[in-house]
Amino acid sequence: MADGTYIHFVWAAYGVTGIILAAIVLMSILKHRSLKKENPE
Amino acid sequence: MSNALFALANPARFRKVGMPLLWVSSAASAALFAWGLWLALLASPADYLQQEAVRIMYIHVPAAWMALGTYSSLAFAALSFLIWRHTLAGLYIRAMAPVGAAFTAICLITGSIWGQPTWGTWWVWDARLTSVLVLFFLYAGIIALADAFENRERGLKAAAWLSLIGMVNLPVIKFSVDWWNTLHQPPSVSSFARMVEPAVDKSMLTPLLAMAGAYLFLFIALAVLRLESEIMSRRIESARMRRNHG
C-alpha cells in the first residue's frame, strides 16, 4: 500500500519531532559554547 | 557497578570521560537516525488498516519510552542527591529535566496527530493520555523549581523532592491501559511477554528499535553536553562569588 493515505499526518508528526529535537540540541550546544567562553579555566 | 557510578559522580572525573562519550554517542545517534528514518519512511510497509499513519509509531513510541526512562533517571538522581549529597546528581536533574520534557512533548504531539486518522479525534481525556500530560507538567514543575530560589542548592533540593514524589505517576502511565478501559491500545513490545514474542511484525519492529536506539544515544550525548554546561556554570558562579567576596 503506497497510495499516500494519511501521509500529511506523517509529515506533520515527523516535522514537529524534528523541530523539537533540533531546538533542544541547538540550545544545549549554544549554552555549552557560551559557557566555555566564559569559563575561568 | 555502584562503585563506578560513585566514581563518575565526581565532576572532574566525569569531565575526563565525558568528551569521548559525547562524540561516540553523537555519531551512533546520527547513524541510527539515518538508518531508522530510511526504514521508517521508505523501507517499511504501510499498515493494511492504518495505512501510512502507522509510520508515526516509529517516532511516537520511542519518545514515550524515553520520556519514562528519563523520568526514572531523574528520580534515581534525586535519591542520590538527597541521600548521598552527590553534586553531580543534583546538576543532572537540572540538566536533564528539559530533555525529558522535550521527549514527553514529542510523545504527546505525535500521539495527537496519530489519533486523528486512527481514532477520529486529536485528544481524549483517557487514563493513558492524561497521565502522560501529568508527566509533562511534572517535568515543567521540576524545571521551574530548580530555578525558583536565589540559593541554587535549595532549588535543586526542591526539584529533587518533586522528582521523587512524581515517581507515583510512572506505574499509573505504564498500567493505565490495563487498569482502565482506554482508547489507547495495550503495549505491543514493552512488556516482558511481548519482548519474547512481539505483536509487531519484524518489518515494523526493526525501524522501531532503530529509532529507539537513535533517541537513546541522543539522550546520552545531551546528558554529557548539558552536565558539562552545568558544571561550567557552577564554576563560573563560584569564581564570581570569590571575586565579589575578596
Tab-separated table of C-alpha atoms in Angstrom:
chain	number	residue	atom	x	y	z
A	1	MET	CA	0.000	0.000	0.000
A	2	ALA	CA	1.556	3.228	-1.075
A	3	ASP	CA	-1.276	5.489	-2.204
A	4	GLY	CA	-0.251	8.107	0.338
A	5	THR	CA	-3.367	7.940	2.528
A	6	TYR	CA	-2.776	9.961	5.719
A	7	ILE	CA	0.754	10.857	4.560
A	8	HIS	CA	0.270	14.535	5.542
A	9	PHE	CA	-0.228	13.402	9.166
A	10	VAL	CA	3.089	11.553	8.938
A	11	TRP	CA	4.910	14.643	7.639
A	12	ALA	CA	3.349	16.789	10.358
A	13	ALA	CA	4.433	14.356	13.101
A	14	TYR	CA	7.988	13.989	11.763
A	15	GLY	CA	8.236	17.751	11.228
A	16	VAL	CA	7.225	18.585	14.791
A	17	THR	CA	9.595	15.928	16.165
A	18	GLY	CA	12.450	17.329	14.079
A	19	ILE	CA	11.793	20.865	15.270
A	20	ILE	CA	11.652	19.883	18.968
A	21	LEU	CA	14.801	17.726	18.777
A	22	ALA	CA	16.693	20.366	16.773
A	23	ALA	CA	15.673	23.024	19.311
A	24	ILE	CA	16.887	21.068	22.349
A	25	VAL	CA	20.162	20.064	20.623
A	26	LEU	CA	20.831	23.623	19.403
A	27	MET	CA	20.016	25.161	22.787
A	28	SER	CA	22.346	22.695	24.524
A	29	ILE	CA	25.213	23.366	22.083
A	30	LEU	CA	24.829	27.155	22.241
A	31	LYS	CA	24.685	27.180	26.050
A	32	HIS	CA	27.770	24.942	26.219
A	33	ARG	CA	29.675	27.186	23.780
A	34	SER	CA	28.830	30.419	25.582
A	35	LEU	CA	29.766	28.938	28.970
A	36	LYS	CA	33.036	27.614	27.557
A	37	LYS	CA	33.960	31.167	26.521
A	38	GLU	CA	33.151	32.459	29.998
A	39	ASN	CA	34.801	29.616	31.909
A	40	PRO	CA	37.744	30.878	34.013
A	41	GLU	CA	39.715	27.648	33.340
B	1	MET	CA	28.639	-1.029	39.109
B	2	SER	CA	27.707	1.207	42.027
B	3	ASN	CA	31.433	1.943	42.623
B	4	ALA	CA	31.789	3.041	39.004
B	5	LEU	CA	28.730	5.258	39.364
B	6	PHE	CA	30.098	6.810	42.561
B	7	ALA	CA	33.460	7.410	40.836
B	8	LEU	CA	31.680	9.178	37.968
B	9	ALA	CA	29.762	11.326	40.440
B	10	ASN	CA	32.976	13.342	40.822
B	11	PRO	CA	32.653	16.308	38.399
B	12	ALA	CA	36.391	16.317	37.492
B	13	ARG	CA	36.376	12.593	36.668
B	14	PHE	CA	33.131	12.974	34.769
B	15	ARG	CA	34.633	15.638	32.520
B	16	LYS	CA	37.520	13.319	31.628
B	17	VAL	CA	35.263	10.531	30.294
B	18	GLY	CA	32.580	12.931	29.077
B	19	MET	CA	34.090	14.154	25.813
B	20	PRO	CA	34.882	10.751	24.205
B	21	LEU	CA	31.425	9.554	25.279
B	22	LEU	CA	29.853	12.653	23.709
B	23	TRP	CA	31.479	12.020	20.322
B	24	VAL	CA	30.745	8.273	20.271
B	25	SER	CA	27.099	8.691	21.273
B	26	SER	CA	26.562	11.605	18.846
B	27	ALA	CA	27.961	9.540	15.953
B	28	ALA	CA	25.900	6.480	16.971
B	29	SER	CA	22.757	8.618	17.237
B	30	ALA	CA	23.307	10.236	13.813
B	31	ALA	CA	23.933	6.841	12.163
B	32	LEU	CA	20.882	5.263	13.810
B	33	PHE	CA	18.688	8.250	12.891
B	34	ALA	CA	19.767	7.949	9.236
B	35	TRP	CA	19.097	4.180	9.189
B	36	GLY	CA	15.930	4.416	11.269
B	37	LEU	CA	14.405	7.219	9.174
B	38	TRP	CA	15.157	5.360	5.956
B	39	LEU	CA	13.473	2.247	7.357
B	40	ALA	CA	10.572	4.177	8.908
B	41	LEU	CA	9.697	6.384	5.945
B	42	LEU	CA	10.798	4.380	2.908
B	43	ALA	CA	11.630	0.720	3.521
B	44	SER	CA	8.892	-0.400	5.924
B	45	PRO	CA	5.418	-1.254	4.630
B	46	ALA	CA	2.258	0.752	5.295
B	47	ASP	CA	-0.287	-0.909	7.588
B	48	TYR	CA	-3.336	-2.541	5.989
B	49	LEU	CA	-5.655	-0.737	8.404
B	50	GLN	CA	-3.848	2.444	9.458
B	51	GLN	CA	-2.260	2.968	6.016
B	52	GLU	CA	0.692	5.415	6.100
B	53	ALA	CA	-0.264	6.746	9.544
B	54	VAL	CA	1.468	3.727	11.128
B	55	ARG	CA	4.826	5.452	10.388
B	56	ILE	CA	4.090	7.855	13.255
B	57	MET	CA	4.636	4.885	15.602
B	58	TYR	CA	8.411	4.963	14.906
B	59	ILE	CA	8.797	8.396	16.482
B	60	HIS	CA	5.908	8.280	18.971
B	61	VAL	CA	6.623	5.022	20.830
B	62	PRO	CA	10.396	5.550	21.388
B	63	ALA	CA	9.614	9.110	22.594
B	64	ALA	CA	7.231	7.622	25.171
B	65	TRP	CA	9.919	5.141	26.301
B	66	MET	CA	12.463	7.954	26.594
B	67	ALA	CA	10.031	10.198	28.496
B	68	LEU	CA	9.505	7.461	31.103
B	69	GLY	CA	13.183	6.416	31.134
B	70	THR	CA	14.388	9.996	31.600
B	71	TYR	CA	11.983	10.490	34.490
B	72	SER	CA	13.209	7.264	36.165
B	73	SER	CA	16.790	8.502	35.822
B	74	LEU	CA	15.787	11.858	37.381
B	75	ALA	CA	14.215	10.047	40.337
B	76	PHE	CA	17.367	7.936	40.794
B	77	ALA	CA	19.499	11.096	40.635
B	78	ALA	CA	17.149	12.778	43.132
B	79	LEU	CA	17.631	9.890	45.545
B	80	SER	CA	21.446	10.097	45.180
B	81	PHE	CA	21.314	13.858	45.681
B	82	LEU	CA	19.081	13.769	48.755
B	83	ILE	CA	20.722	10.766	50.485
B	84	TRP	CA	24.420	10.864	49.448
B	85	ARG	CA	24.578	14.567	48.540
B	86	HIS	CA	26.175	13.868	45.163
B	87	THR	CA	26.699	17.241	43.497
B	88	LEU	CA	26.559	15.754	40.019
B	89	ALA	CA	23.191	14.103	40.750
B	90	GLY	CA	21.660	17.489	41.589
B	91	LEU	CA	23.130	19.006	38.440
B	92	TYR	CA	21.800	16.040	36.425
B	93	ILE	CA	18.220	16.847	37.488
B	94	ARG	CA	18.635	20.450	36.356
B	95	ALA	CA	20.333	19.454	33.106
B	96	MET	CA	18.022	16.646	32.010
B	97	ALA	CA	14.519	17.773	33.031
B	98	PRO	CA	14.185	19.884	29.804
B	99	VAL	CA	15.270	16.857	27.729
B	100	GLY	CA	12.614	14.696	29.415
B	101	ALA	CA	10.048	17.434	28.813
B	102	ALA	CA	11.048	17.524	25.107
B	103	PHE	CA	10.570	13.741	24.751
B	104	THR	CA	7.195	13.971	26.530
B	105	ALA	CA	6.120	16.845	24.258
B	106	ILE	CA	7.079	14.760	21.190
B	107	CYS	CA	5.104	11.822	22.582
B	108	LEU	CA	2.003	13.958	23.253
B	109	ILE	CA	2.039	15.896	19.963
B	110	THR	CA	2.806	12.929	17.677
B	111	GLY	CA	0.229	10.865	19.591
B	112	SER	CA	-2.349	13.561	18.995
B	113	ILE	CA	-1.503	13.730	15.269
B	114	TRP	CA	-1.702	9.901	15.102
B	115	GLY	CA	-5.035	9.936	16.959
B	116	GLN	CA	-6.847	11.995	14.336
B	117	PRO	CA	-6.656	9.487	11.421
B	118	THR	CA	-6.871	6.343	13.601
B	119	TRP	CA	-9.331	7.302	16.371
B	120	GLY	CA	-11.046	10.215	14.650
B	121	THR	CA	-10.049	12.669	17.393
B	122	TRP	CA	-6.978	14.720	18.352
B	123	TRP	CA	-7.408	14.176	22.079
B	124	VAL	CA	-9.453	12.220	24.636
B	125	TRP	CA	-9.193	12.511	28.406
B	126	ASP	CA	-8.476	8.809	28.879
B	127	ALA	CA	-6.123	7.442	31.534
B	128	ARG	CA	-3.014	6.978	29.319
B	129	LEU	CA	-3.153	10.370	27.621
B	130	THR	CA	-3.988	12.236	30.819
B	131	SER	CA	-1.236	10.543	32.868
B	132	VAL	CA	1.352	11.396	30.160
B	133	LEU	CA	0.122	15.008	30.229
B	134	VAL	CA	0.643	14.944	34.019
B	135	LEU	CA	4.206	13.706	33.349
B	136	PHE	CA	4.790	16.758	31.150
B	137	PHE	CA	3.535	19.043	33.934
B	138	LEU	CA	5.845	17.265	36.404
B	139	TYR	CA	8.832	17.980	34.136
B	140	ALA	CA	7.691	21.626	33.852
B	141	GLY	CA	7.433	21.810	37.656
B	142	ILE	CA	10.938	20.383	38.122
B	143	ILE	CA	12.399	22.884	35.593
B	144	ALA	CA	10.612	25.772	37.336
B	145	LEU	CA	11.558	24.670	40.874
B	146	ALA	CA	15.258	24.196	40.033
B	147	ASP	CA	15.454	27.901	39.138
B	148	ALA	CA	12.906	29.247	41.611
B	149	PHE	CA	15.274	30.048	44.506
B	150	GLU	CA	18.098	32.522	44.948
B	151	ASN	CA	20.039	29.736	46.639
B	152	ARG	CA	20.932	27.115	43.976
B	153	GLU	CA	21.062	24.218	46.479
B	154	ARG	CA	17.543	24.933	47.738
B	155	GLY	CA	16.238	24.928	44.187
B	156	LEU	CA	17.920	21.611	43.435
B	157	LYS	CA	16.579	20.116	46.668
B	158	ALA	CA	13.005	21.174	45.857
B	159	ALA	CA	13.336	19.819	42.293
B	160	ALA	CA	14.729	16.542	43.676
B	161	TRP	CA	11.760	16.134	46.036
B	162	LEU	CA	9.292	16.759	43.215
B	163	SER	CA	11.137	14.220	41.017
B	164	LEU	CA	10.771	11.619	43.762
B	165	ILE	CA	7.108	12.373	44.500
B	166	GLY	CA	6.284	12.308	40.787
B	167	MET	CA	7.509	8.699	40.576
B	168	VAL	CA	3.995	7.574	41.603
B	169	ASN	CA	2.847	8.666	38.137
B	170	LEU	CA	5.098	6.180	36.298
B	171	PRO	CA	3.223	2.956	37.199
B	172	VAL	CA	-0.032	4.817	36.505
B	173	ILE	CA	1.201	5.578	32.958
B	174	LYS	CA	2.543	2.056	32.420
B	175	PHE	CA	-0.516	0.175	33.660
B	176	SER	CA	-3.211	2.708	32.735
B	177	VAL	CA	-4.105	0.688	29.641
B	178	ASP	CA	-4.570	-2.448	31.805
B	179	TRP	CA	-6.303	-0.828	34.801
B	180	TRP	CA	-8.803	1.243	32.852
B	181	ASN	CA	-10.765	0.828	29.659
B	182	THR	CA	-8.884	3.281	27.448
B	183	LEU	CA	-8.945	4.277	23.802
B	184	HIS	CA	-5.158	3.810	23.795
B	185	GLN	CA	-4.048	0.295	22.847
B	186	PRO	CA	-2.246	-2.042	25.306
B	187	PRO	CA	1.563	-2.474	24.938
B	188	SER	CA	2.851	-4.254	21.843
B	189	VAL	CA	6.531	-4.643	22.745
B	190	SER	CA	7.179	-3.108	26.150
B	191	SER	CA	6.009	-5.936	28.445
B	192	PHE	CA	8.295	-8.935	29.024
B	193	ALA	CA	5.982	-11.434	27.300
B	194	ARG	CA	5.730	-9.083	24.347
B	195	MET	CA	9.534	-8.749	24.196
B	196	VAL	CA	9.814	-12.506	23.645
B	197	GLU	CA	7.019	-12.588	21.103
B	198	PRO	CA	6.193	-9.032	19.959
B	199	ALA	CA	2.803	-8.227	18.460
B	200	VAL	CA	4.581	-6.087	15.863
B	201	ASP	CA	5.910	-7.657	12.654
B	202	LYS	CA	9.701	-7.698	12.167
B	203	SER	CA	9.420	-5.275	9.235
B	204	MET	CA	7.972	-2.726	11.668
B	205	LEU	CA	9.882	-3.778	14.790
B	206	THR	CA	13.304	-3.091	13.192
B	207	PRO	CA	12.644	0.622	12.412
B	208	LEU	CA	11.025	0.992	15.838
B	209	LEU	CA	14.126	-0.336	17.601
B	210	ALA	CA	16.485	1.642	15.326
B	211	MET	CA	14.690	4.879	16.199
B	212	ALA	CA	14.663	3.916	19.891
B	213	GLY	CA	18.461	3.443	19.673
B	214	ALA	CA	18.827	6.827	17.948
B	215	TYR	CA	16.833	8.521	20.742
B	216	LEU	CA	18.825	6.688	23.431
B	217	PHE	CA	22.225	7.743	22.046
B	218	LEU	CA	20.917	11.292	21.579
B	219	PHE	CA	19.863	11.227	25.229
B	220	ILE	CA	23.386	10.134	26.286
B	221	ALA	CA	25.035	12.844	24.145
B	222	LEU	CA	22.699	15.502	25.546
B	223	ALA	CA	23.280	14.270	29.101
B	224	VAL	CA	27.057	14.668	28.733
B	225	LEU	CA	26.819	18.057	26.997
B	226	ARG	CA	24.275	19.536	29.394
B	227	LEU	CA	26.009	18.161	32.507
B	228	GLU	CA	29.267	19.718	31.313
B	229	SER	CA	27.415	23.021	30.909
B	230	GLU	CA	26.008	22.749	34.444
B	231	ILE	CA	29.481	22.034	35.852
B	232	MET	CA	30.958	25.025	33.983
B	233	SER	CA	28.098	27.271	35.074
B	234	ARG	CA	28.733	26.289	38.706
B	235	ARG	CA	32.447	27.002	38.381
B	236	ILE	CA	31.751	30.416	36.845
B	237	GLU	CA	29.335	31.225	39.659
B	238	SER	CA	31.861	30.131	42.332
B	239	ALA	CA	34.607	32.223	40.698
B	240	ARG	CA	32.273	35.214	40.583
B	241	MET	CA	31.405	34.800	44.279
B	242	ARG	CA	35.102	34.505	45.224
B	243	ARG	CA	35.835	37.716	43.297
B	244	ASN	CA	32.946	39.546	44.960
B	245	HIS	CA	33.955	38.456	48.475
B	246	GLY	CA	37.609	39.182	48.298
